[in-house]
Amino acid sequence: MRRISPVLLLVLALAGAAAGFLIDHALTTAGRPTFTPSILLPIFLVLLAVAVLALAWPIRRSTRSATRRRVDPFRAVRIAMLARASSLVGAVITGFGAGLGAYLLSRPITPPIGSIIATAVAALVLTIAAVIAESFCLLPGDGPPDPDGQNGPRLEDDDDDSRAAADTGH
């Protein structure tokens, strides 16, 4: 299991931006009001970011402290997957909010876009928090990360057999 790719997050943000722009354009050309997210959405996104970090913190504390306590690997993997999913959702919503804002700012009359900006910023906070939480679920490695993941930080569910096989030349 590897860390989430920043390129993937960027691609998802761009796809979300295109979707937001096109949805608002389609709504406007159909004579309907533009899409405006609820003011509760940014609040829930920030709460999710706090929850993801709070769930990942005990794993970081136990893997980085001088007295290493046993970490349940299944719990660590579940939290890492929650963090990964949150970063993906955060990237898409960040792009979607940016696309909505870009479309509305391209119009001759600028409507109030406070909730759109708040949603995009909260989604960006979620993405950053989720990437940090995912890094909390990494076990410290004994060297810098290599492109193939050998001798560097690894996620809790990486098996030691693959490292042993790589070390012995199998």
Short mmCIF file of N, CA and C in Angstrom, two decimals:
data_model
loop_
_atom_site.label_atom_id
_atom_site.label_comp_id
_atom_site.label_asym_id
_atom_site.label_seq_id
_atom_site.Cartn_x
_atom_site.Cartn_y
_atom_site.Cartn_z
N MET A 1 0.86 -1.17 0.00
CA MET A 1 0.00 0.00 0.00
C MET A 1 0.90 1.23 0.00
N ARG A 2 0.66 2.12 -0.90
CA ARG A 2 1.49 3.31 -1.04
C ARG A 2 0.71 4.55 -0.62
N ARG A 3 1.45 5.61 -0.37
CA ARG A 3 0.82 6.88 -0.06
C ARG A 3 -0.02 7.35 -1.24
N ILE A 4 -0.97 8.22 -0.94
CA ILE A 4 -1.81 8.78 -1.99
C ILE A 4 -0.94 9.68 -2.88
N SER A 5 -1.15 9.61 -4.14
CA SER A 5 -0.35 10.38 -5.09
C SER A 5 -0.87 11.81 -5.18
N PRO A 6 0.02 12.80 -5.05
CA PRO A 6 -0.41 14.19 -5.24
C PRO A 6 -0.94 14.45 -6.64
N VAL A 7 -0.42 13.72 -7.62
CA VAL A 7 -0.89 13.88 -8.99
C VAL A 7 -2.35 13.43 -9.09
N LEU A 8 -2.69 12.33 -8.42
CA LEU A 8 -4.07 11.86 -8.42
C LEU A 8 -4.99 12.90 -7.78
N LEU A 9 -4.55 13.48 -6.68
CA LEU A 9 -5.36 14.51 -6.03
C LEU A 9 -5.55 15.72 -6.94
N LEU A 10 -4.51 16.10 -7.65
CA LEU A 10 -4.61 17.23 -8.58
C LEU A 10 -5.55 16.91 -9.74
N VAL A 11 -5.47 15.71 -10.27
CA VAL A 11 -6.36 15.31 -11.37
C VAL A 11 -7.82 15.31 -10.90
N LEU A 12 -8.06 14.80 -9.70
CA LEU A 12 -9.42 14.80 -9.16
C LEU A 12 -9.92 16.21 -8.92
N ALA A 13 -9.05 17.09 -8.45
CA ALA A 13 -9.45 18.50 -8.25
C ALA A 13 -9.79 19.15 -9.59
N LEU A 14 -9.01 18.88 -10.61
CA LEU A 14 -9.30 19.44 -11.93
C LEU A 14 -10.60 18.88 -12.50
N ALA A 15 -10.84 17.59 -12.29
CA ALA A 15 -12.10 17.00 -12.75
C ALA A 15 -13.28 17.60 -11.99
N GLY A 16 -13.12 17.81 -10.69
CA GLY A 16 -14.17 18.46 -9.90
C GLY A 16 -14.42 19.88 -10.36
N ALA A 17 -13.34 20.60 -10.69
CA ALA A 17 -13.50 21.97 -11.18
C ALA A 17 -14.26 22.00 -12.50
N ALA A 18 -13.93 21.09 -13.39
CA ALA A 18 -14.65 21.03 -14.67
C ALA A 18 -16.11 20.69 -14.44
N ALA A 19 -16.38 19.75 -13.54
CA ALA A 19 -17.77 19.38 -13.25
C ALA A 19 -18.53 20.55 -12.64
N GLY A 20 -17.93 21.25 -11.70
CA GLY A 20 -18.60 22.40 -11.09
C GLY A 20 -18.90 23.49 -12.09
N PHE A 21 -17.93 23.78 -12.94
CA PHE A 21 -18.12 24.81 -13.97
C PHE A 21 -19.23 24.41 -14.93
N LEU A 22 -19.19 23.16 -15.40
CA LEU A 22 -20.18 22.71 -16.38
C LEU A 22 -21.58 22.58 -15.79
N ILE A 23 -21.69 22.16 -14.54
CA ILE A 23 -23.01 22.06 -13.91
C ILE A 23 -23.62 23.44 -13.76
N ASP A 24 -22.83 24.41 -13.30
CA ASP A 24 -23.38 25.77 -13.18
C ASP A 24 -23.74 26.34 -14.55
N HIS A 25 -22.93 26.05 -15.55
CA HIS A 25 -23.24 26.53 -16.90
C HIS A 25 -24.54 25.90 -17.40
N ALA A 26 -24.69 24.59 -17.18
CA ALA A 26 -25.92 23.91 -17.63
C ALA A 26 -27.14 24.45 -16.89
N LEU A 27 -27.02 24.71 -15.60
CA LEU A 27 -28.14 25.26 -14.84
C LEU A 27 -28.51 26.65 -15.35
N THR A 28 -27.51 27.46 -15.64
CA THR A 28 -27.77 28.82 -16.11
C THR A 28 -28.42 28.82 -17.49
N THR A 29 -27.91 27.98 -18.38
CA THR A 29 -28.50 27.95 -19.73
C THR A 29 -29.91 27.38 -19.70
N ALA A 30 -30.25 26.58 -18.70
CA ALA A 30 -31.61 26.04 -18.58
C ALA A 30 -32.54 27.02 -17.86
N GLY A 31 -32.01 28.17 -17.47
CA GLY A 31 -32.84 29.17 -16.81
C GLY A 31 -33.06 28.89 -15.33
N ARG A 32 -32.28 28.04 -14.74
CA ARG A 32 -32.42 27.71 -13.33
C ARG A 32 -31.37 28.47 -12.52
N PRO A 33 -31.58 28.57 -11.20
CA PRO A 33 -30.57 29.23 -10.37
C PRO A 33 -29.30 28.38 -10.28
N THR A 34 -28.19 29.04 -10.09
CA THR A 34 -26.92 28.32 -9.98
C THR A 34 -26.86 27.53 -8.68
N PHE A 35 -25.99 26.56 -8.66
CA PHE A 35 -25.85 25.70 -7.50
C PHE A 35 -25.08 26.43 -6.40
N THR A 36 -25.63 26.43 -5.22
CA THR A 36 -24.97 27.02 -4.06
C THR A 36 -24.98 25.99 -2.94
N PRO A 37 -23.79 25.58 -2.48
CA PRO A 37 -23.76 24.59 -1.41
C PRO A 37 -24.27 25.17 -0.10
N SER A 38 -24.81 24.29 0.72
CA SER A 38 -25.30 24.69 2.03
C SER A 38 -24.14 25.18 2.89
N ILE A 39 -24.42 26.08 3.78
CA ILE A 39 -23.39 26.58 4.68
C ILE A 39 -22.96 25.50 5.68
N LEU A 40 -23.76 24.44 5.83
CA LEU A 40 -23.39 23.35 6.72
C LEU A 40 -22.30 22.45 6.13
N LEU A 41 -22.17 22.43 4.80
CA LEU A 41 -21.17 21.57 4.17
C LEU A 41 -19.75 21.89 4.64
N PRO A 42 -19.31 23.15 4.65
CA PRO A 42 -17.96 23.42 5.14
C PRO A 42 -17.77 23.02 6.60
N ILE A 43 -18.81 23.16 7.40
CA ILE A 43 -18.71 22.78 8.81
C ILE A 43 -18.49 21.28 8.92
N PHE A 44 -19.25 20.50 8.17
CA PHE A 44 -19.10 19.05 8.21
C PHE A 44 -17.74 18.60 7.66
N LEU A 45 -17.24 19.29 6.64
CA LEU A 45 -15.93 18.94 6.09
C LEU A 45 -14.82 19.18 7.11
N VAL A 46 -14.90 20.29 7.83
CA VAL A 46 -13.89 20.58 8.85
C VAL A 46 -14.01 19.59 10.01
N LEU A 47 -15.23 19.24 10.39
CA LEU A 47 -15.41 18.24 11.45
C LEU A 47 -14.85 16.89 11.03
N LEU A 48 -15.02 16.52 9.78
CA LEU A 48 -14.45 15.28 9.27
C LEU A 48 -12.93 15.33 9.30
N ALA A 49 -12.35 16.47 8.95
CA ALA A 49 -10.89 16.62 9.00
C ALA A 49 -10.37 16.44 10.43
N VAL A 50 -11.06 17.04 11.38
CA VAL A 50 -10.66 16.90 12.79
C VAL A 50 -10.80 15.44 13.23
N ALA A 51 -11.87 14.78 12.83
CA ALA A 51 -12.09 13.38 13.22
C ALA A 51 -11.01 12.46 12.63
N VAL A 52 -10.65 12.68 11.40
CA VAL A 52 -9.63 11.84 10.77
C VAL A 52 -8.29 12.02 11.49
N LEU A 53 -7.94 13.26 11.79
CA LEU A 53 -6.68 13.49 12.52
C LEU A 53 -6.73 12.91 13.92
N ALA A 54 -7.87 13.04 14.58
CA ALA A 54 -8.01 12.51 15.93
C ALA A 54 -7.91 10.98 15.94
N LEU A 55 -8.43 10.33 14.93
CA LEU A 55 -8.33 8.88 14.87
C LEU A 55 -6.91 8.41 14.55
N ALA A 56 -6.18 9.19 13.76
CA ALA A 56 -4.83 8.78 13.36
C ALA A 56 -3.78 9.13 14.41
N TRP A 57 -4.07 10.07 15.29
CA TRP A 57 -3.06 10.52 16.25
C TRP A 57 -2.57 9.41 17.18
N PRO A 58 -3.43 8.55 17.75
CA PRO A 58 -2.91 7.49 18.62
C PRO A 58 -1.95 6.54 17.90
N ILE A 59 -2.14 6.33 16.63
CA ILE A 59 -1.23 5.46 15.87
C ILE A 59 0.12 6.14 15.74
N ARG A 60 0.11 7.41 15.42
CA ARG A 60 1.37 8.15 15.33
C ARG A 60 2.08 8.16 16.67
N ARG A 61 1.35 8.39 17.72
CA ARG A 61 1.95 8.45 19.05
C ARG A 61 2.59 7.11 19.42
N SER A 62 1.93 6.01 19.09
CA SER A 62 2.47 4.71 19.48
C SER A 62 3.63 4.27 18.58
N THR A 63 3.65 4.68 17.33
CA THR A 63 4.75 4.28 16.44
C THR A 63 5.96 5.20 16.54
N ARG A 64 5.79 6.40 17.04
CA ARG A 64 6.90 7.35 17.10
C ARG A 64 7.46 7.54 18.52
N SER A 65 6.83 7.00 19.53
CA SER A 65 7.29 7.23 20.90
C SER A 65 8.45 6.29 21.22
N ALA A 66 9.14 6.60 22.32
CA ALA A 66 10.28 5.78 22.74
C ALA A 66 9.82 4.40 23.19
N THR A 67 8.69 4.35 23.87
CA THR A 67 8.13 3.06 24.28
C THR A 67 7.04 2.69 23.29
N ARG A 68 7.39 1.83 22.37
CA ARG A 68 6.44 1.47 21.30
C ARG A 68 5.41 0.49 21.83
N ARG A 69 4.18 0.93 21.80
CA ARG A 69 3.07 0.05 22.14
C ARG A 69 2.61 -0.66 20.88
N ARG A 70 2.02 -1.79 21.06
CA ARG A 70 1.50 -2.58 19.93
C ARG A 70 0.33 -1.84 19.30
N VAL A 71 0.35 -1.75 17.99
CA VAL A 71 -0.73 -1.12 17.24
C VAL A 71 -1.51 -2.23 16.53
N ASP A 72 -2.81 -2.19 16.66
CA ASP A 72 -3.64 -3.13 15.94
C ASP A 72 -3.51 -2.82 14.45
N PRO A 73 -2.94 -3.72 13.65
CA PRO A 73 -2.73 -3.40 12.24
C PRO A 73 -4.03 -3.19 11.47
N PHE A 74 -5.09 -3.90 11.88
CA PHE A 74 -6.36 -3.72 11.19
C PHE A 74 -6.92 -2.32 11.44
N ARG A 75 -6.79 -1.85 12.66
CA ARG A 75 -7.24 -0.49 12.99
C ARG A 75 -6.44 0.54 12.21
N ALA A 76 -5.12 0.33 12.15
CA ALA A 76 -4.27 1.28 11.42
C ALA A 76 -4.63 1.32 9.94
N VAL A 77 -4.90 0.16 9.35
CA VAL A 77 -5.26 0.13 7.93
C VAL A 77 -6.61 0.78 7.70
N ARG A 78 -7.56 0.54 8.60
CA ARG A 78 -8.87 1.18 8.45
C ARG A 78 -8.75 2.69 8.52
N ILE A 79 -7.95 3.18 9.44
CA ILE A 79 -7.78 4.63 9.55
C ILE A 79 -7.04 5.18 8.34
N ALA A 80 -6.06 4.44 7.84
CA ALA A 80 -5.36 4.87 6.64
C ALA A 80 -6.31 4.92 5.44
N MET A 81 -7.21 3.95 5.34
CA MET A 81 -8.18 3.96 4.24
C MET A 81 -9.19 5.09 4.40
N LEU A 82 -9.60 5.38 5.63
CA LEU A 82 -10.47 6.53 5.88
C LEU A 82 -9.78 7.82 5.47
N ALA A 83 -8.51 7.93 5.81
CA ALA A 83 -7.75 9.12 5.44
C ALA A 83 -7.61 9.23 3.93
N ARG A 84 -7.35 8.11 3.28
CA ARG A 84 -7.22 8.13 1.82
C ARG A 84 -8.54 8.53 1.16
N ALA A 85 -9.64 7.94 1.60
CA ALA A 85 -10.95 8.28 1.04
C ALA A 85 -11.28 9.75 1.30
N SER A 86 -10.94 10.24 2.48
CA SER A 86 -11.21 11.64 2.80
C SER A 86 -10.39 12.58 1.92
N SER A 87 -9.15 12.20 1.63
CA SER A 87 -8.35 13.06 0.76
C SER A 87 -8.90 13.08 -0.66
N LEU A 88 -9.41 11.95 -1.13
CA LEU A 88 -10.00 11.91 -2.47
C LEU A 88 -11.26 12.77 -2.54
N VAL A 89 -12.13 12.61 -1.54
CA VAL A 89 -13.37 13.40 -1.50
C VAL A 89 -13.04 14.89 -1.35
N GLY A 90 -12.08 15.20 -0.49
CA GLY A 90 -11.69 16.59 -0.31
C GLY A 90 -11.16 17.22 -1.58
N ALA A 91 -10.37 16.46 -2.35
CA ALA A 91 -9.83 17.00 -3.61
C ALA A 91 -10.95 17.27 -4.60
N VAL A 92 -11.90 16.35 -4.72
CA VAL A 92 -13.00 16.54 -5.67
C VAL A 92 -13.86 17.73 -5.26
N ILE A 93 -14.18 17.85 -3.98
CA ILE A 93 -15.02 18.96 -3.52
C ILE A 93 -14.27 20.28 -3.62
N THR A 94 -12.97 20.28 -3.38
CA THR A 94 -12.18 21.50 -3.57
C THR A 94 -12.28 21.97 -5.02
N GLY A 95 -12.07 21.05 -5.94
CA GLY A 95 -12.18 21.40 -7.36
C GLY A 95 -13.58 21.82 -7.75
N PHE A 96 -14.58 21.12 -7.22
CA PHE A 96 -15.96 21.45 -7.53
C PHE A 96 -16.29 22.88 -7.08
N GLY A 97 -15.88 23.21 -5.86
CA GLY A 97 -16.11 24.57 -5.36
C GLY A 97 -15.36 25.61 -6.18
N ALA A 98 -14.14 25.27 -6.58
CA ALA A 98 -13.38 26.21 -7.43
C ALA A 98 -14.05 26.38 -8.79
N GLY A 99 -14.59 25.30 -9.33
CA GLY A 99 -15.29 25.39 -10.62
C GLY A 99 -16.56 26.22 -10.51
N LEU A 100 -17.31 26.02 -9.43
CA LEU A 100 -18.51 26.85 -9.22
C LEU A 100 -18.13 28.32 -9.10
N GLY A 101 -17.10 28.58 -8.31
CA GLY A 101 -16.66 29.97 -8.15
C GLY A 101 -16.14 30.58 -9.43
N ALA A 102 -15.40 29.80 -10.21
CA ALA A 102 -14.87 30.32 -11.48
C ALA A 102 -16.01 30.67 -12.44
N TYR A 103 -17.04 29.82 -12.48
CA TYR A 103 -18.15 30.12 -13.37
C TYR A 103 -18.88 31.39 -12.90
N LEU A 104 -19.13 31.48 -11.62
CA LEU A 104 -19.87 32.65 -11.12
C LEU A 104 -19.07 33.94 -11.28
N LEU A 105 -17.76 33.85 -11.14
CA LEU A 105 -16.93 35.05 -11.33
C LEU A 105 -16.80 35.44 -12.79
N SER A 106 -17.10 34.52 -13.71
CA SER A 106 -17.04 34.84 -15.13
C SER A 106 -18.32 35.52 -15.62
N ARG A 107 -19.33 35.58 -14.80
CA ARG A 107 -20.61 36.21 -15.17
C ARG A 107 -20.52 37.72 -15.01
N PRO A 108 -21.34 38.47 -15.76
CA PRO A 108 -21.28 39.93 -15.67
C PRO A 108 -21.70 40.46 -14.29
N ILE A 109 -22.63 39.78 -13.65
CA ILE A 109 -23.08 40.20 -12.32
C ILE A 109 -22.61 39.12 -11.34
N THR A 110 -21.77 39.51 -10.42
CA THR A 110 -21.22 38.54 -9.48
C THR A 110 -22.16 38.35 -8.31
N PRO A 111 -22.70 37.14 -8.14
CA PRO A 111 -23.56 36.86 -6.99
C PRO A 111 -22.70 36.62 -5.75
N PRO A 112 -23.34 36.58 -4.59
CA PRO A 112 -22.56 36.27 -3.39
C PRO A 112 -22.03 34.83 -3.45
N ILE A 113 -20.75 34.68 -3.22
CA ILE A 113 -20.13 33.36 -3.34
C ILE A 113 -19.46 32.92 -2.03
N GLY A 114 -19.92 33.45 -0.92
CA GLY A 114 -19.31 33.14 0.38
C GLY A 114 -19.34 31.67 0.72
N SER A 115 -20.48 31.01 0.51
CA SER A 115 -20.56 29.58 0.87
C SER A 115 -19.73 28.73 -0.08
N ILE A 116 -19.58 29.18 -1.32
CA ILE A 116 -18.76 28.43 -2.27
C ILE A 116 -17.29 28.50 -1.87
N ILE A 117 -16.83 29.69 -1.50
CA ILE A 117 -15.45 29.84 -1.05
C ILE A 117 -15.22 29.06 0.23
N ALA A 118 -16.17 29.14 1.16
CA ALA A 118 -16.04 28.39 2.42
C ALA A 118 -15.98 26.89 2.16
N THR A 119 -16.78 26.40 1.23
CA THR A 119 -16.77 24.97 0.90
C THR A 119 -15.43 24.56 0.29
N ALA A 120 -14.92 25.36 -0.63
CA ALA A 120 -13.64 25.02 -1.28
C ALA A 120 -12.50 25.03 -0.26
N VAL A 121 -12.49 26.02 0.63
CA VAL A 121 -11.43 26.10 1.64
C VAL A 121 -11.54 24.95 2.63
N ALA A 122 -12.76 24.64 3.08
CA ALA A 122 -12.95 23.52 4.02
C ALA A 122 -12.57 22.20 3.39
N ALA A 123 -12.87 22.02 2.12
CA ALA A 123 -12.49 20.79 1.43
C ALA A 123 -10.98 20.70 1.28
N LEU A 124 -10.32 21.82 1.05
CA LEU A 124 -8.86 21.83 1.00
C LEU A 124 -8.27 21.47 2.36
N VAL A 125 -8.87 21.99 3.42
CA VAL A 125 -8.43 21.64 4.78
C VAL A 125 -8.60 20.14 5.01
N LEU A 126 -9.71 19.57 4.56
CA LEU A 126 -9.94 18.13 4.68
C LEU A 126 -8.88 17.35 3.91
N THR A 127 -8.57 17.77 2.72
CA THR A 127 -7.56 17.07 1.92
C THR A 127 -6.21 17.07 2.61
N ILE A 128 -5.80 18.22 3.10
CA ILE A 128 -4.50 18.33 3.78
C ILE A 128 -4.49 17.50 5.06
N ALA A 129 -5.56 17.60 5.84
CA ALA A 129 -5.63 16.84 7.09
C ALA A 129 -5.62 15.34 6.81
N ALA A 130 -6.28 14.91 5.75
CA ALA A 130 -6.32 13.49 5.43
C ALA A 130 -4.96 12.98 4.97
N VAL A 131 -4.23 13.77 4.22
CA VAL A 131 -2.89 13.37 3.79
C VAL A 131 -1.97 13.27 5.02
N ILE A 132 -2.10 14.20 5.94
CA ILE A 132 -1.31 14.15 7.17
C ILE A 132 -1.70 12.92 7.99
N ALA A 133 -2.99 12.65 8.10
CA ALA A 133 -3.45 11.48 8.86
C ALA A 133 -2.95 10.19 8.23
N GLU A 134 -2.92 10.14 6.91
CA GLU A 134 -2.39 8.95 6.26
C GLU A 134 -0.91 8.77 6.58
N SER A 135 -0.17 9.87 6.65
CA SER A 135 1.25 9.76 7.00
C SER A 135 1.42 9.33 8.45
N PHE A 136 0.46 9.64 9.31
CA PHE A 136 0.51 9.18 10.70
C PHE A 136 0.44 7.66 10.78
N CYS A 137 -0.17 7.03 9.80
CA CYS A 137 -0.34 5.58 9.81
C CYS A 137 0.85 4.86 9.19
N LEU A 138 1.91 5.59 8.84
CA LEU A 138 3.11 4.98 8.29
C LEU A 138 4.02 4.53 9.42
N LEU A 139 4.64 3.39 9.24
CA LEU A 139 5.66 2.96 10.17
C LEU A 139 6.97 3.63 9.78
N PRO A 140 7.75 4.05 10.76
CA PRO A 140 9.03 4.66 10.39
C PRO A 140 9.95 3.63 9.75
N GLY A 141 10.58 4.00 8.65
CA GLY A 141 11.49 3.10 7.95
C GLY A 141 12.91 3.32 8.42
N ASP A 142 13.83 2.57 7.84
CA ASP A 142 15.22 2.70 8.25
C ASP A 142 16.03 3.45 7.19
N GLY A 143 15.37 4.18 6.32
CA GLY A 143 16.08 4.94 5.31
C GLY A 143 15.12 5.83 4.55
N PRO A 144 15.66 6.60 3.61
CA PRO A 144 14.78 7.46 2.81
C PRO A 144 13.92 6.62 1.89
N PRO A 145 12.72 7.13 1.55
CA PRO A 145 11.85 6.34 0.68
C PRO A 145 12.42 6.21 -0.72
N ASP A 146 12.37 4.99 -1.24
CA ASP A 146 12.77 4.72 -2.61
C ASP A 146 11.53 4.72 -3.49
N PRO A 147 11.68 4.85 -4.82
CA PRO A 147 10.50 4.80 -5.69
C PRO A 147 9.73 3.49 -5.56
N ASP A 148 10.42 2.39 -5.28
CA ASP A 148 9.72 1.11 -5.16
C ASP A 148 9.28 0.83 -3.72
N GLY A 149 9.52 1.78 -2.81
CA GLY A 149 9.03 1.65 -1.44
C GLY A 149 9.95 0.86 -0.53
N GLN A 150 11.12 0.48 -0.96
CA GLN A 150 12.02 -0.30 -0.13
C GLN A 150 12.80 0.61 0.81
N ASN A 151 13.01 0.16 2.02
CA ASN A 151 13.81 0.84 3.03
C ASN A 151 13.34 2.24 3.36
N GLY A 152 12.08 2.48 3.28
CA GLY A 152 11.54 3.79 3.63
C GLY A 152 10.31 3.63 4.49
N PRO A 153 9.61 4.72 4.73
CA PRO A 153 8.39 4.60 5.51
C PRO A 153 7.38 3.73 4.79
N ARG A 154 6.62 2.99 5.56
CA ARG A 154 5.65 2.09 4.95
C ARG A 154 4.38 2.13 5.77
N LEU A 155 3.28 1.78 5.12
CA LEU A 155 2.01 1.72 5.83
C LEU A 155 1.97 0.48 6.69
N GLU A 156 1.12 0.50 7.68
CA GLU A 156 1.04 -0.56 8.67
C GLU A 156 0.79 -1.94 8.06
N ASP A 157 0.08 -2.02 6.93
CA ASP A 157 -0.27 -3.33 6.40
C ASP A 157 0.76 -3.90 5.43
N ASP A 158 1.86 -3.19 5.17
CA ASP A 158 2.90 -3.76 4.32
C ASP A 158 3.45 -5.00 4.99
N ASP A 159 3.59 -6.06 4.24
CA ASP A 159 4.09 -7.28 4.84
C ASP A 159 5.61 -7.29 4.82
N ASP A 160 6.19 -7.91 5.83
CA ASP A 160 7.64 -7.96 5.94
C ASP A 160 8.24 -8.98 4.98
N ASP A 161 7.43 -9.90 4.45
CA ASP A 161 7.94 -10.91 3.54
C ASP A 161 8.49 -10.29 2.26
N SER A 162 7.85 -9.23 1.77
CA SER A 162 8.32 -8.61 0.54
C SER A 162 9.66 -7.94 0.76
N ARG A 163 9.90 -7.38 1.93
CA ARG A 163 11.20 -6.78 2.22
C ARG A 163 12.26 -7.84 2.38
N ALA A 164 11.92 -8.94 3.04
CA ALA A 164 12.88 -10.01 3.24
C ALA A 164 13.26 -10.63 1.89
N ALA A 165 12.28 -10.79 1.01
CA ALA A 165 12.56 -11.34 -0.31
C ALA A 165 13.43 -10.39 -1.13
N ALA A 166 13.20 -9.09 -0.98
CA ALA A 166 14.00 -8.12 -1.73
C ALA A 166 15.42 -8.07 -1.18
N ASP A 167 15.59 -8.27 0.13
CA ASP A 167 16.92 -8.21 0.72
C ASP A 167 17.76 -9.43 0.35
N THR A 168 17.14 -10.60 0.21
CA THR A 168 17.88 -11.81 -0.10
C THR A 168 18.04 -12.03 -1.60
N GLY A 169 17.43 -11.20 -2.40
CA GLY A 169 17.57 -11.31 -3.86
C GLY A 169 16.55 -12.23 -4.51
N HIS A 170 15.50 -12.62 -3.82
CA HIS A 170 14.48 -13.49 -4.39
C HIS A 170 13.50 -12.72 -5.20
#
